[in-house]
mmCIF file of N, CA and C in Angstrom:
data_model
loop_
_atom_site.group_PDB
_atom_site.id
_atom_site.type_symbol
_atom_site.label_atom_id
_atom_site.label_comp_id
_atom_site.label_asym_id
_atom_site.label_seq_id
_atom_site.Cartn_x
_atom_site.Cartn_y
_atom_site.Cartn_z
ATOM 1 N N UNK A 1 -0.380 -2.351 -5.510
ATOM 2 C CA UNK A 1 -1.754 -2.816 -5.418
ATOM 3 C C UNK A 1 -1.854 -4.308 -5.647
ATOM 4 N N UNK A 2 -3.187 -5.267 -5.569
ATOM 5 C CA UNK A 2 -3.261 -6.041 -5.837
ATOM 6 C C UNK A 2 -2.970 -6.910 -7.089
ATOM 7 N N UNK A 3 -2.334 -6.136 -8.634
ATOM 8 C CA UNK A 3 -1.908 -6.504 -9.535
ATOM 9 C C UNK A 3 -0.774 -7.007 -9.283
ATOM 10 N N UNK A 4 0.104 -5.867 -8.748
ATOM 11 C CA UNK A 4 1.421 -6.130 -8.645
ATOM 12 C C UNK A 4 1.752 -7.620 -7.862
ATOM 13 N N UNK A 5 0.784 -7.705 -6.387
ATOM 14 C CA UNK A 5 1.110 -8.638 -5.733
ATOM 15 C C UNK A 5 0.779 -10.357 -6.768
ATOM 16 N N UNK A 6 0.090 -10.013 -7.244
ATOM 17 C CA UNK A 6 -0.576 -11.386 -7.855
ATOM 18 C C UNK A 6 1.015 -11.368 -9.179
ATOM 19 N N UNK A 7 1.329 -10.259 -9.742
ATOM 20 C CA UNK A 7 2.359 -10.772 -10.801
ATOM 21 C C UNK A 7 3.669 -11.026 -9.891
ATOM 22 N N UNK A 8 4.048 -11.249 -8.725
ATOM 23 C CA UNK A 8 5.154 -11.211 -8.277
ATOM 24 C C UNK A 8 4.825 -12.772 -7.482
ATOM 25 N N UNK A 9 3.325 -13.149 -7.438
ATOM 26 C CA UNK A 9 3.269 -14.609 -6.842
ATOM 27 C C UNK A 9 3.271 -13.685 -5.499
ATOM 28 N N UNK A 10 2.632 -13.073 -5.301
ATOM 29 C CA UNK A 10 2.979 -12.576 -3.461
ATOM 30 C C UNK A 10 1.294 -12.810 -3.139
ATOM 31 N N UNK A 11 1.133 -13.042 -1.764
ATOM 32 C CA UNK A 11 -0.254 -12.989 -0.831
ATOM 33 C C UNK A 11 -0.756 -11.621 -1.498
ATOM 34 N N UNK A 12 -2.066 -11.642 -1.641
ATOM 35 C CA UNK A 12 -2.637 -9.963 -2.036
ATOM 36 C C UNK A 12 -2.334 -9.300 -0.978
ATOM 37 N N UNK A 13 -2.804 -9.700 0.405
ATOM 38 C CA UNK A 13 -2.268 -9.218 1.388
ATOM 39 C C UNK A 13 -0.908 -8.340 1.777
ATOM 40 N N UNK A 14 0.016 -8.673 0.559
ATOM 41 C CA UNK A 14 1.542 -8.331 0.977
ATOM 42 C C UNK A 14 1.206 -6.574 1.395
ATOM 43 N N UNK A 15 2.225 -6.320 2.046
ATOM 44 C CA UNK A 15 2.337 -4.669 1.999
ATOM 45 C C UNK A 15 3.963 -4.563 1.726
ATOM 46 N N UNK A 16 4.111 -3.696 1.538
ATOM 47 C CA UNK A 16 5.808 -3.166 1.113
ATOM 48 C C UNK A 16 5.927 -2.397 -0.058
ATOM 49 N N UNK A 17 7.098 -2.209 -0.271
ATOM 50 C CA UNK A 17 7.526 -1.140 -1.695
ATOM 51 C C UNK A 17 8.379 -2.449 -2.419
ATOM 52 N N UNK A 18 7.750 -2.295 -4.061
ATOM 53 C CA UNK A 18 8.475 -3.437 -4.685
ATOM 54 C C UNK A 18 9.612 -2.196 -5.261
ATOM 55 N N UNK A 19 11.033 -3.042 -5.635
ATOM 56 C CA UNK A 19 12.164 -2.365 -5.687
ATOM 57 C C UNK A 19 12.223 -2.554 -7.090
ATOM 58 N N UNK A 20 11.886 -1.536 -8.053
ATOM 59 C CA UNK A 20 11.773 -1.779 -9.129
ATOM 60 C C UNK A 20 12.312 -1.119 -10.567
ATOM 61 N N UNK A 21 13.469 -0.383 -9.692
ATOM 62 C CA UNK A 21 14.418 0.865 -10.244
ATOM 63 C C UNK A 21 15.414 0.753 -9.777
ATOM 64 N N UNK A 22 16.123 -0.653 -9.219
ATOM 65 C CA UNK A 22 17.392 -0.884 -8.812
ATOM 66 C C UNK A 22 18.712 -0.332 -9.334
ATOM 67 N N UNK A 23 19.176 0.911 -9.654
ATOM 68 C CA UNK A 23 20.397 1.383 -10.499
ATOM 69 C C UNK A 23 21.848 0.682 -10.525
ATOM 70 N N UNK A 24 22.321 0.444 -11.406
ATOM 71 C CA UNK A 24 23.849 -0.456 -11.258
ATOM 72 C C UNK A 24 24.437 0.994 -10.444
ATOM 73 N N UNK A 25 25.082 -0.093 -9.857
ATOM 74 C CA UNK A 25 26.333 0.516 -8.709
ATOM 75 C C UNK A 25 25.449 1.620 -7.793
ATOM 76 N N UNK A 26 24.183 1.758 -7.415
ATOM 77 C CA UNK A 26 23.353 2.465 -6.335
ATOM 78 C C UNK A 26 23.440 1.745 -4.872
ATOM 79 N N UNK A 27 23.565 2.381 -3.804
ATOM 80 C CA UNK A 27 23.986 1.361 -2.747
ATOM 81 C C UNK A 27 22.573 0.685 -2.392
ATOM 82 N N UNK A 28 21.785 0.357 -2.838
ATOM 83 C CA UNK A 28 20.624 -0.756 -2.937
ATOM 84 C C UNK A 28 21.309 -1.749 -3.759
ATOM 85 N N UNK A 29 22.005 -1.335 -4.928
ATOM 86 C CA UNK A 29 22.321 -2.672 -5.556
ATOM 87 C C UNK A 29 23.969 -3.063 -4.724
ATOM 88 N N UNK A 30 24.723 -2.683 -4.558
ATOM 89 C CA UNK A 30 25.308 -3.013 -3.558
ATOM 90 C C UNK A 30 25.299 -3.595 -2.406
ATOM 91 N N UNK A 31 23.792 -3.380 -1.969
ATOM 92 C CA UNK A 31 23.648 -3.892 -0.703
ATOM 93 C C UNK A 31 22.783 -4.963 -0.919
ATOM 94 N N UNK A 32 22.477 -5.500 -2.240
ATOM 95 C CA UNK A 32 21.286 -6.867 -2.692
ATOM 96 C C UNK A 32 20.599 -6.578 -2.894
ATOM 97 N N UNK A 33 19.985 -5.303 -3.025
ATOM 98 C CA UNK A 33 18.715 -5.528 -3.267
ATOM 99 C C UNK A 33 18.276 -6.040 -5.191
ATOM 100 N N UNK A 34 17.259 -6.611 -5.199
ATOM 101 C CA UNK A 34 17.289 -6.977 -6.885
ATOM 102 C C UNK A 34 15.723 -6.381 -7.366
ATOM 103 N N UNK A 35 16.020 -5.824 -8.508
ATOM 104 C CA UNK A 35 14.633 -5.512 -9.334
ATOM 105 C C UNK A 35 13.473 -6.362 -8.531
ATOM 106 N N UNK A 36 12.249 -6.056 -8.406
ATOM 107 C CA UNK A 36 11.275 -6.863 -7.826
ATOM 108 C C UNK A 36 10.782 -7.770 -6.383
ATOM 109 N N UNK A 37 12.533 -6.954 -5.710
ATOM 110 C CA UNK A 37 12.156 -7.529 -4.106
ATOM 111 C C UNK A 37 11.157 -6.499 -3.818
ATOM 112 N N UNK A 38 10.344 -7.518 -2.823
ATOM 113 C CA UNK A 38 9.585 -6.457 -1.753
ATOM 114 C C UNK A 38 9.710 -6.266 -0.767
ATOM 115 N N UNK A 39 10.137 -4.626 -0.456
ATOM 116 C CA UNK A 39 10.687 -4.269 0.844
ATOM 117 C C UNK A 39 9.705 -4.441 1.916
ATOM 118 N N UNK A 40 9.534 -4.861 2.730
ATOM 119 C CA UNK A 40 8.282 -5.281 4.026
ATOM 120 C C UNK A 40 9.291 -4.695 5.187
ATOM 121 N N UNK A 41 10.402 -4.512 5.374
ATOM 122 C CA UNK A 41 11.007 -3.529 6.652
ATOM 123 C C UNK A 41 12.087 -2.790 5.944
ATOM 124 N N UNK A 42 12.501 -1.655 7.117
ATOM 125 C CA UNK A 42 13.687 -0.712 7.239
ATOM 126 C C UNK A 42 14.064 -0.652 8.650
ATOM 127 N N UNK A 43 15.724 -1.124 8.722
ATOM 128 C CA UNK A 43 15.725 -1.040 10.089
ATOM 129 C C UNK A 43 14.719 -1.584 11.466
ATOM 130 N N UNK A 44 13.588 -2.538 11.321
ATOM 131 C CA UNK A 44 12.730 -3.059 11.745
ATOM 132 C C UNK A 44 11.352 -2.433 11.930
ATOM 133 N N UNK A 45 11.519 -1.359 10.816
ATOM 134 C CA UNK A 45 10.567 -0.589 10.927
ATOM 135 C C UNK A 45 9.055 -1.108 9.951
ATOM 136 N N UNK A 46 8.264 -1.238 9.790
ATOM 137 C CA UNK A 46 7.300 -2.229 8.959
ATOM 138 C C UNK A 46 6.915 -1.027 7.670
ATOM 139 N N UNK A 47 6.984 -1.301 6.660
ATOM 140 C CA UNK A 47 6.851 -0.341 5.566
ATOM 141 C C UNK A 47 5.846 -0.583 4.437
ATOM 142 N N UNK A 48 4.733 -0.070 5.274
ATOM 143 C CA UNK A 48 3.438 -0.371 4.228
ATOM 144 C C UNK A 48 3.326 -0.343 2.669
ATOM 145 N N UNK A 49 3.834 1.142 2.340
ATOM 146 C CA UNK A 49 3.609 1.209 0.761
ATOM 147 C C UNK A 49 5.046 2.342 0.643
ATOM 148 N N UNK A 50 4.931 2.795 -0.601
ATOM 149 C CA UNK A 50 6.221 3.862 -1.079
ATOM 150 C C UNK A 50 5.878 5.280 0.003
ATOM 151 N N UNK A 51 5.124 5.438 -0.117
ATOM 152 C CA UNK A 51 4.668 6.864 0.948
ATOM 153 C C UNK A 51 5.439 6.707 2.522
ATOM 154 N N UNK A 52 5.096 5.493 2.888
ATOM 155 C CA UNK A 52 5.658 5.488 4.478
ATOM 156 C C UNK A 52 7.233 5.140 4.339
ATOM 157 N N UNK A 53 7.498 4.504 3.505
ATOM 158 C CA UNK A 53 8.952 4.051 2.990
ATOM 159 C C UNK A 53 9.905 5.420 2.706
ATOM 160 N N UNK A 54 9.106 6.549 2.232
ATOM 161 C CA UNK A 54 9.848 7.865 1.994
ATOM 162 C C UNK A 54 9.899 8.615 3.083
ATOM 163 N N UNK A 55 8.679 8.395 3.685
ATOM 164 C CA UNK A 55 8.884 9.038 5.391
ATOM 165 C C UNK A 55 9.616 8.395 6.200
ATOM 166 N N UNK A 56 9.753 7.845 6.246
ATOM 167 C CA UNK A 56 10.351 7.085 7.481
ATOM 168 C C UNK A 56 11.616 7.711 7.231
ATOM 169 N N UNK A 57 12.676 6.853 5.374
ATOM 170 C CA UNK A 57 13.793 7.788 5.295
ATOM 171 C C UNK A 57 13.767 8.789 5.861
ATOM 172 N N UNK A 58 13.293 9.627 5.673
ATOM 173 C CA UNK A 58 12.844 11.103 6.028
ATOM 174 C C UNK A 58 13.247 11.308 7.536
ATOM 175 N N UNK A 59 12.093 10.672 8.242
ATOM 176 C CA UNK A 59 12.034 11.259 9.222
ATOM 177 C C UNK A 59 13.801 10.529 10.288
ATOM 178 N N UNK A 60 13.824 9.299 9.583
ATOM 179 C CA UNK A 60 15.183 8.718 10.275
ATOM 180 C C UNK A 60 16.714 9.535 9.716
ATOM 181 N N UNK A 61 16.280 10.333 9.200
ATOM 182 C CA UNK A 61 17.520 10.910 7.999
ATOM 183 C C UNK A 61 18.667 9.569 7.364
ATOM 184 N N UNK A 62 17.866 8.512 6.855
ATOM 185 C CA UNK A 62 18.292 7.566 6.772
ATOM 186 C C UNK A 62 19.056 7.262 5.322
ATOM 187 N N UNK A 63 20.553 6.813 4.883
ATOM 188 C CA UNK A 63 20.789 6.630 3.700
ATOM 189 C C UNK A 63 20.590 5.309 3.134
ATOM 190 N N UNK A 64 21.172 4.419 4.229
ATOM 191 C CA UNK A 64 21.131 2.931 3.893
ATOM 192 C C UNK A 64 20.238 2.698 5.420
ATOM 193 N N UNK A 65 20.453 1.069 5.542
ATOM 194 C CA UNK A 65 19.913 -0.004 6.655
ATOM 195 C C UNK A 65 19.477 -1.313 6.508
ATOM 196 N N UNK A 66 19.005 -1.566 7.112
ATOM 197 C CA UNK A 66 18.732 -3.420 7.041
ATOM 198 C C UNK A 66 17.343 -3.251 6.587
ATOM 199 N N UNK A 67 17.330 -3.939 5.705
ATOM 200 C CA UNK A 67 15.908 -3.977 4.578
ATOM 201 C C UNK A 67 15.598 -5.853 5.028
ATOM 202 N N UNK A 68 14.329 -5.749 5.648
ATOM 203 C CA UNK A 68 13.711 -6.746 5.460
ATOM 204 C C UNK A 68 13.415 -7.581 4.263
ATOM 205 N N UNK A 69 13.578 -8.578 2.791
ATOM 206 C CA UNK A 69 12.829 -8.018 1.427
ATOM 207 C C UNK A 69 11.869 -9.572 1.317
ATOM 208 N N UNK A 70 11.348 -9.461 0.616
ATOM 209 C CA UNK A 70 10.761 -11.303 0.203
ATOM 210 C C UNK A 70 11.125 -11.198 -1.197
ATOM 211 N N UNK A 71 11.475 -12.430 -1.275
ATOM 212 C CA UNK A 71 12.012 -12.387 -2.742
ATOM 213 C C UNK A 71 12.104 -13.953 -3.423
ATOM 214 N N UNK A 72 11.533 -13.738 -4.710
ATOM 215 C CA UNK A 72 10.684 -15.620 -5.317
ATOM 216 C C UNK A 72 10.430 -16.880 -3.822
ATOM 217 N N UNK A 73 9.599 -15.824 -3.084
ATOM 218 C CA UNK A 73 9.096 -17.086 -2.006
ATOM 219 C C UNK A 73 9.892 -17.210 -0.742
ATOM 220 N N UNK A 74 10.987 -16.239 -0.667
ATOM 221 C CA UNK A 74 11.636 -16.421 0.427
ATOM 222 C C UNK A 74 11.795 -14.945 1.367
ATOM 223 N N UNK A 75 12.233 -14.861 2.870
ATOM 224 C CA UNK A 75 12.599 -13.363 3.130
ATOM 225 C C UNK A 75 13.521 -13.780 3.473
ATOM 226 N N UNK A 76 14.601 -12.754 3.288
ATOM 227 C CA UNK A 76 15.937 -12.627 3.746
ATOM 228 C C UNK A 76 15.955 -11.187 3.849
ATOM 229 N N UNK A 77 16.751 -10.795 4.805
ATOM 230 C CA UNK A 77 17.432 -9.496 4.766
ATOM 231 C C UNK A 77 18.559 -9.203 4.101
ATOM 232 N N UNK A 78 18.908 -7.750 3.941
ATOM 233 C CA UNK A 78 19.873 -6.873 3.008
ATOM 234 C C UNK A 78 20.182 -5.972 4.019
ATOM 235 N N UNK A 79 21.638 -5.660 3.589
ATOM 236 C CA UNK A 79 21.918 -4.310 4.609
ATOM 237 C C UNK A 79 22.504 -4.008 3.848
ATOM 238 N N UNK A 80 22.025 -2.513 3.296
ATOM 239 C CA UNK A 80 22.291 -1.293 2.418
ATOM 240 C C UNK A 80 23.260 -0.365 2.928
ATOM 241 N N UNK A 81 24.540 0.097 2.577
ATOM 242 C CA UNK A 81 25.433 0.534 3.168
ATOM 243 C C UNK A 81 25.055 1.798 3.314
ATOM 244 N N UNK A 82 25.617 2.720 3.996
ATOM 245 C CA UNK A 82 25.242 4.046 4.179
ATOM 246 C C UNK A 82 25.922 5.407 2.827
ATOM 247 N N UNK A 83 27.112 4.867 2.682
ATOM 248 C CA UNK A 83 27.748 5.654 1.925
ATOM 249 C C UNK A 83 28.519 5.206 0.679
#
């Protein structure tokens, strides 16, 4: 929601899933992702909030992929390994 975006310095506007349960050695942290990125794609797919972010997995039977993220002011991508 709009809290989150304002404590992360993001546009209120942002949409995405902030990554905020990063586990040591989980292939998110393997693949970059860090506490507090915000995921804004999967695979180029645009990922509004945690709900569409679980479907999509879902519906792509997806383990890893290329994560769009923004992170302290910048986007870069991540590619999350599969296995």
């Amino acid at each position: 929601g709009p809290g989150v975006s304002r404590r992360l310095g993001l546009p209120s506007n942002s949409t995405g899933v902030v990554a905020d349960e990063v586990l040591p050695g989980s292939r998110g942290e393997r693949g970059g992702v860090c506490n507090g990125d915000l995921i804004r794609e999967i695979n180029g797919i645009a990922v509004p909030d945690v709900n569409a972010f679980a479907t999509i997995l879902r519906a792509q039977k997806l383990t890893g992929g290329v994560l769009l993220v923004q992170r302290a002011g910048a986007t870069l991508y991540v590619t999350v390994p599969e296995a």
